[in-house]
GROMACS .gro file of C-alpha atoms in nm:
model
  274
    1MET     CA    1   0.027   0.004  -0.010
    2LYS     CA    2   0.290   0.243   0.084
    3ASN     CA    3   0.466   0.168  -0.227
    4LYS     CA    4   0.160   0.240  -0.444
    5LYS     CA    5   0.115   0.556  -0.309
    6SER     CA    6   0.481   0.646  -0.336
    7LEU     CA    7   0.447   0.528  -0.715
    8ILE     CA    8   0.161   0.755  -0.752
    9LYS     CA    9   0.277   1.064  -0.588
   10THR     CA   10   0.594   1.004  -0.811
   11ILE     CA   11   0.383   1.002  -1.118
   12LEU     CA   12   0.203   1.288  -1.032
   13LEU     CA   13   0.513   1.485  -0.959
   14ALA     CA   14   0.669   1.383  -1.292
   15ILE     CA   15   0.329   1.511  -1.502
   16ILE     CA   16   0.356   1.857  -1.277
   17LEU     CA   17   0.760   1.880  -1.394
   18PHE     CA   18   0.703   1.810  -1.754
   19PHE     CA   19   0.410   2.062  -1.750
   20MET     CA   20   0.670   2.307  -1.593
   21VAL     CA   21   0.982   2.217  -1.824
   22SER     CA   22   0.788   2.171  -2.182
   23PRO     CA   23   0.754   2.573  -2.239
   24ILE     CA   24   1.126   2.587  -2.180
   25PHE     CA   25   1.199   2.281  -2.417
   26ILE     CA   26   0.898   2.470  -2.685
   27LEU     CA   27   1.119   2.786  -2.621
   28ILE     CA   28   1.486   2.641  -2.718
   29ASN     CA   29   1.340   2.438  -2.963
   30SER     CA   30   1.166   2.711  -3.192
   31SER     CA   31   1.453   2.941  -3.118
   32LEU     CA   32   1.657   2.718  -3.334
   33LYS     CA   33   1.444   2.660  -3.642
   34THR     CA   34   1.335   2.897  -3.922
   35TYR     CA   35   1.029   3.052  -3.940
   36ASN     CA   36   0.816   2.782  -4.188
   37GLU     CA   37   0.959   2.522  -3.964
   38ILE     CA   38   0.793   2.666  -3.675
   39LEU     CA   39   0.464   2.681  -3.859
   40LYS     CA   40   0.474   2.313  -3.980
   41TRP     CA   41   0.239   2.064  -3.797
   42PRO     CA   42   0.332   1.830  -3.646
   43PRO     CA   43   0.614   2.037  -3.472
   44SER     CA   44   0.942   1.880  -3.496
   45TRP     CA   45   1.207   1.845  -3.233
   46PHE     CA   46   1.549   1.957  -3.273
   47ASN     CA   47   1.573   1.827  -3.595
   48SER     CA   48   1.768   2.184  -3.683
   49PHE     CA   49   1.975   2.437  -3.546
   50HIS     CA   50   1.989   2.758  -3.671
   51PHE     CA   51   2.213   2.993  -3.483
   52GLU     CA   52   2.160   3.251  -3.730
   53ASN     CA   53   1.855   3.352  -3.494
   54TYR     CA   54   2.090   3.435  -3.248
   55LYS     CA   55   2.337   3.636  -3.440
   56GLU     CA   56   2.037   3.830  -3.568
   57VAL     CA   57   1.926   3.935  -3.209
   58ILE     CA   58   2.284   3.986  -3.105
   59PHE     CA   59   2.393   4.182  -3.407
   60GLY     CA   60   2.122   4.269  -3.612
   61ASP     CA   61   1.913   4.584  -3.668
   62ASN     CA   62   1.664   4.466  -3.378
   63SER     CA   63   1.999   4.376  -3.112
   64ILE     CA   64   1.849   4.359  -2.776
   65VAL     CA   65   2.214   4.405  -2.638
   66ARG     CA   66   2.155   4.776  -2.526
   67PRO     CA   67   1.802   4.683  -2.392
   68PHE     CA   68   1.990   4.372  -2.205
   69ILE     CA   69   2.207   4.643  -2.020
   70ASN     CA   70   1.951   4.868  -1.973
   71SER     CA   71   1.705   4.652  -1.811
   72LEU     CA   72   2.017   4.473  -1.613
   73GLN     CA   73   2.087   4.844  -1.465
   74ILE     CA   74   1.729   4.917  -1.382
   75SER     CA   75   1.709   4.578  -1.215
   76ILE     CA   76   2.019   4.550  -1.008
   77ILE     CA   77   1.935   4.922  -0.875
   78THR     CA   78   1.561   4.845  -0.786
   79THR     CA   79   1.690   4.543  -0.613
   80PHE     CA   80   1.931   4.711  -0.373
   81ILE     CA   81   1.666   5.038  -0.326
   82CYS     CA   82   1.385   4.766  -0.219
   83ILE     CA   83   1.619   4.575   0.024
   84PHE     CA   84   1.763   4.907   0.177
   85ILE     CA   85   1.457   5.084   0.246
   86GLY     CA   86   1.255   4.760   0.290
   87SER     CA   87   1.489   4.657   0.569
   88ILE     CA   88   1.486   5.004   0.725
   89SER     CA   89   1.098   4.976   0.722
   90ALA     CA   90   1.060   4.644   0.846
   91TYR     CA   91   1.314   4.683   1.120
   92ALA     CA   92   1.117   4.996   1.236
   93VAL     CA   93   0.741   4.866   1.236
   94THR     CA   94   0.891   4.532   1.409
   95ARG     CA   95   1.092   4.704   1.692
   96PHE     CA   96   0.952   5.048   1.745
   97ASN     CA   97   0.574   5.104   1.868
   98PHE     CA   98   0.436   5.435   1.735
   99ILE     CA   99   0.074   5.561   1.649
  100GLY     CA  100  -0.066   5.412   1.338
  101LYS     CA  101   0.135   5.110   1.335
  102LYS     CA  102  -0.176   4.867   1.273
  103VAL     CA  103  -0.285   5.115   1.001
  104PHE     CA  104   0.039   5.090   0.831
  105LEU     CA  105   0.052   4.742   0.795
  106PHE     CA  106  -0.282   4.730   0.679
  107VAL     CA  107  -0.211   4.982   0.377
  108ILE     CA  108   0.083   4.771   0.264
  109LEU     CA  109  -0.157   4.501   0.218
  110LEU     CA  110  -0.412   4.705   0.077
  111THR     CA  111  -0.161   4.833  -0.189
  112GLN     CA  112  -0.115   4.493  -0.327
  113MET     CA  113  -0.454   4.525  -0.452
  114PHE     CA  114  -0.389   4.782  -0.695
  115SER     CA  115  -0.208   4.668  -1.047
  116GLN     CA  116   0.038   4.847  -1.238
  117VAL     CA  117  -0.237   4.931  -1.492
  118ILE     CA  118  -0.454   5.119  -1.266
  119LEU     CA  119  -0.117   5.336  -1.140
  120VAL     CA  120   0.058   5.395  -1.466
  121ASN     CA  121  -0.179   5.681  -1.537
  122PRO     CA  122  -0.102   5.904  -1.224
  123MET     CA  123   0.278   5.814  -1.247
  124TYR     CA  124   0.256   5.935  -1.583
  125MET     CA  125   0.133   6.262  -1.487
  126ILE     CA  126   0.370   6.284  -1.189
  127PHE     CA  127   0.681   6.210  -1.391
  128SER     CA  128   0.567   6.470  -1.690
  129LYS     CA  129   0.563   6.713  -1.389
  130LEU     CA  130   0.913   6.667  -1.271
  131ASN     CA  131   1.048   6.597  -1.626
  132LEU     CA  132   1.174   6.222  -1.557
  133LEU     CA  133   0.968   6.101  -1.851
  134ASP     CA  134   1.193   5.904  -2.089
  135THR     CA  135   1.484   5.821  -1.828
  136LYS     CA  136   1.580   5.505  -1.611
  137LEU     CA  137   1.496   5.693  -1.313
  138SER     CA  138   1.116   5.673  -1.374
  139LEU     CA  139   1.130   5.311  -1.389
  140ILE     CA  140   1.343   5.273  -1.096
  141ILE     CA  141   1.118   5.468  -0.920
  142SER     CA  142   0.795   5.316  -1.035
  143VAL     CA  143   0.906   4.979  -0.994
  144SER     CA  144   1.039   5.013  -0.672
  145ALA     CA  145   0.675   5.161  -0.538
  146ILE     CA  146   0.537   4.836  -0.683
  147CYS     CA  147   0.771   4.610  -0.504
  148MET     CA  148   0.826   4.780  -0.182
  149PRO     CA  149   0.535   4.720   0.001
  150MET     CA  150   0.575   4.351  -0.087
  151THR     CA  151   0.916   4.393   0.031
  152ILE     CA  152   0.842   4.533   0.356
  153TRP     CA  153   0.584   4.280   0.418
  154LEU     CA  154   0.773   3.986   0.352
  155LEU     CA  155   1.119   4.136   0.596
  156TYR     CA  156   0.852   4.202   0.849
  157SER     CA  157   0.768   3.873   0.879
  158TYR     CA  158   1.118   3.764   0.927
  159PHE     CA  159   1.229   4.056   1.161
  160SER     CA  160   0.936   3.948   1.379
  161ASN     CA  161   1.068   3.590   1.439
  162ILE     CA  162   1.410   3.735   1.551
  163PRO     CA  163   1.402   3.789   1.895
  164ILE     CA  164   1.498   4.114   2.044
  165ASP     CA  165   1.690   3.961   2.322
  166TYR     CA  166   1.973   3.884   2.069
  167GLU     CA  167   1.987   4.262   2.022
  168GLU     CA  168   1.972   4.337   2.369
  169ALA     CA  169   2.256   4.112   2.440
  170SER     CA  170   2.499   4.282   2.175
  171TRP     CA  171   2.397   4.603   2.342
  172MET     CA  172   2.500   4.520   2.691
  173ASP     CA  173   2.816   4.397   2.538
  174GLY     CA  174   2.886   4.768   2.382
  175SER     CA  175   2.748   4.720   2.044
  176SER     CA  176   2.551   5.020   1.927
  177ARG     CA  177   2.177   4.952   1.758
  178LEU     CA  178   2.330   4.955   1.400
  179GLN     CA  179   2.607   4.706   1.488
  180GLY     CA  180   2.316   4.490   1.628
  181ILE     CA  181   2.122   4.544   1.297
  182LYS     CA  182   2.432   4.464   1.090
  183ASN     CA  183   2.600   4.159   1.295
  184ILE     CA  184   2.239   3.978   1.381
  185VAL     CA  185   1.907   4.110   1.244
  186LEU     CA  186   2.048   4.090   0.892
  187PRO     CA  187   2.228   3.764   0.880
  188LEU     CA  188   1.931   3.607   1.065
  189ALA     CA  189   1.701   3.735   0.831
  190GLY     CA  190   1.895   3.635   0.523
  191PRO     CA  191   1.637   3.442   0.356
  192GLY     CA  192   1.398   3.716   0.368
  193LEU     CA  193   1.625   3.951   0.200
  194ILE     CA  194   1.711   3.724  -0.050
  195THR     CA  195   1.367   3.675  -0.093
  196SER     CA  196   1.261   4.003  -0.127
  197GLY     CA  197   1.561   4.067  -0.349
  198LEU     CA  198   1.478   3.814  -0.591
  199PHE     CA  199   1.108   3.926  -0.624
  200ALA     CA  200   1.205   4.288  -0.669
  201PHE     CA  201   1.470   4.175  -0.963
  202ILE     CA  202   1.217   3.960  -1.137
  203ALA     CA  203   0.926   4.235  -1.110
  204SER     CA  204   1.156   4.477  -1.290
  205TRP     CA  205   1.331   4.250  -1.546
  206GLY     CA  206   0.988   4.133  -1.638
  207ASP     CA  207   0.819   4.501  -1.637
  208LEU     CA  208   0.645   4.596  -1.956
  209ILE     CA  209   0.386   4.828  -1.869
  210PHE     CA  210   0.583   5.115  -1.751
  211SER     CA  211   0.833   5.063  -1.977
  212GLN     CA  212   0.627   5.111  -2.251
  213THR     CA  213   0.465   5.388  -2.126
  214PHE     CA  214   0.750   5.600  -1.961
  215ILE     CA  215   1.013   5.531  -2.231
  216MET     CA  216   1.023   5.681  -2.573
  217SER     CA  217   1.403   5.654  -2.694
  218SER     CA  218   1.520   5.350  -2.834
  219ASP     CA  219   1.865   5.364  -2.663
  220LEU     CA  220   1.630   5.335  -2.332
  221MET     CA  221   1.429   5.038  -2.454
  222THR     CA  222   1.435   4.779  -2.192
  223ILE     CA  223   1.461   4.396  -2.260
  224SER     CA  224   1.078   4.346  -2.228
  225VAL     CA  225   0.966   4.614  -2.487
  226ALA     CA  226   1.267   4.464  -2.742
  227LEU     CA  227   1.057   4.137  -2.745
  228THR     CA  228   0.761   4.325  -2.866
  229ASN     CA  229   0.994   4.445  -3.195
  230PHE     CA  230   1.050   4.118  -3.380
  231ARG     CA  231   0.734   4.155  -3.624
  232ASP     CA  232   0.696   4.304  -3.946
  233LEU     CA  233   0.368   4.439  -4.099
  234TYR     CA  234   0.203   4.109  -4.153
  235LYS     CA  235   0.367   3.875  -3.965
  236THR     CA  236   0.548   3.831  -3.625
  237ASN     CA  237   0.915   3.699  -3.658
  238TYR     CA  238   0.901   3.404  -3.413
  239GLN     CA  239   1.230   3.259  -3.428
  240THR     CA  240   1.410   3.566  -3.368
  241GLN     CA  241   1.157   3.647  -3.097
  242MET     CA  242   1.226   3.292  -2.953
  243ALA     CA  243   1.588   3.351  -2.957
  244ALA     CA  244   1.578   3.690  -2.799
  245SER     CA  245   1.314   3.529  -2.512
  246VAL     CA  246   1.608   3.246  -2.451
  247LEU     CA  247   1.890   3.500  -2.394
  248ALA     CA  248   1.655   3.732  -2.182
  249THR     CA  249   1.558   3.419  -1.945
  250ILE     CA  250   1.943   3.414  -1.855
  251PRO     CA  251   1.968   3.692  -1.618
  252PRO     CA  252   1.695   3.534  -1.373
  253PHE     CA  253   1.810   3.219  -1.422
  254ILE     CA  254   2.173   3.276  -1.299
  255VAL     CA  255   2.011   3.496  -1.017
  256PHE     CA  256   1.772   3.239  -0.900
  257LEU     CA  257   2.060   2.942  -0.906
  258ILE     CA  258   2.300   3.191  -0.702
  259VAL     CA  259   1.985   3.290  -0.433
  260GLN     CA  260   1.885   2.933  -0.408
  261LYS     CA  261   2.218   2.826  -0.313
  262HIS     CA  262   2.246   3.092  -0.033
  263LEU     CA  263   1.893   3.050   0.059
  264ILE     CA  264   1.980   2.663   0.134
  265ASN     CA  265   2.293   2.764   0.327
  266SER     CA  266   2.075   3.030   0.526
  267ARG     CA  267   1.798   2.835   0.595
  268LEU     CA  268   2.067   2.507   0.700
  269SER     CA  269   2.267   2.744   0.927
  270GLN     CA  270   1.907   2.853   1.116
  271GLU     CA  271   1.801   2.531   1.139
  272VAL     CA  272   2.165   2.394   1.282
  273LYS     CA  273   2.146   2.716   1.525
  274GLY     CA  274   1.783   2.634   1.632
   0.00000   0.00000   0.00000
């Protein structure tokens, strides 16, 4: 009976894994085909390898190199801003009592109900008044504003589980509050910092609405907008669009691999200390 349940569980997990991984194989397979081969039915799998598609998206007229760099810069800056401000805010809410604390936390949750579509118009008006349209700063501010509430809430949940006794012990040893935060709170909240940073990076990297609305210059175009440019008047060039999409998934994939390693190590160290 136990073996039967284990077999069923394995089969279900294999099916779930198949549906999760199959889009990646379809993406890579399509990026190595010509336009006509992609439209053929039934589809063929890895029977041709047209690396010219990758050459086109890197060195061609619709090169994604500049948008790739732009998105990387914006995503990295946004991630650090969210972690820095989110950590300060979450620590303040966790360690200090002030009027309107519960209201503040409620507002943080409430802001998650508003989508980018609702906020893009008022943000456009604000950036227009401040002469920030068509700048990277407009994207950094807008994406940071979207990610900040979730970052604060995630870090608040982690900081709340760190006993203040640890900090008080360090204060008795002569440490300042900032030293206690640096040496005790932040290391113990490592998984939360990593998770919130990953969330901010992916949100910034995949942003399309703000990028299409606030950016007009081709030199400031982001990777998400560049992926929509592989189309002519009557057709979409799926082969180059898929190749560009494969390259666009590399940074989030690398970040996830790095983050996963540190996240596991942080979790294991916490369990050992516990």
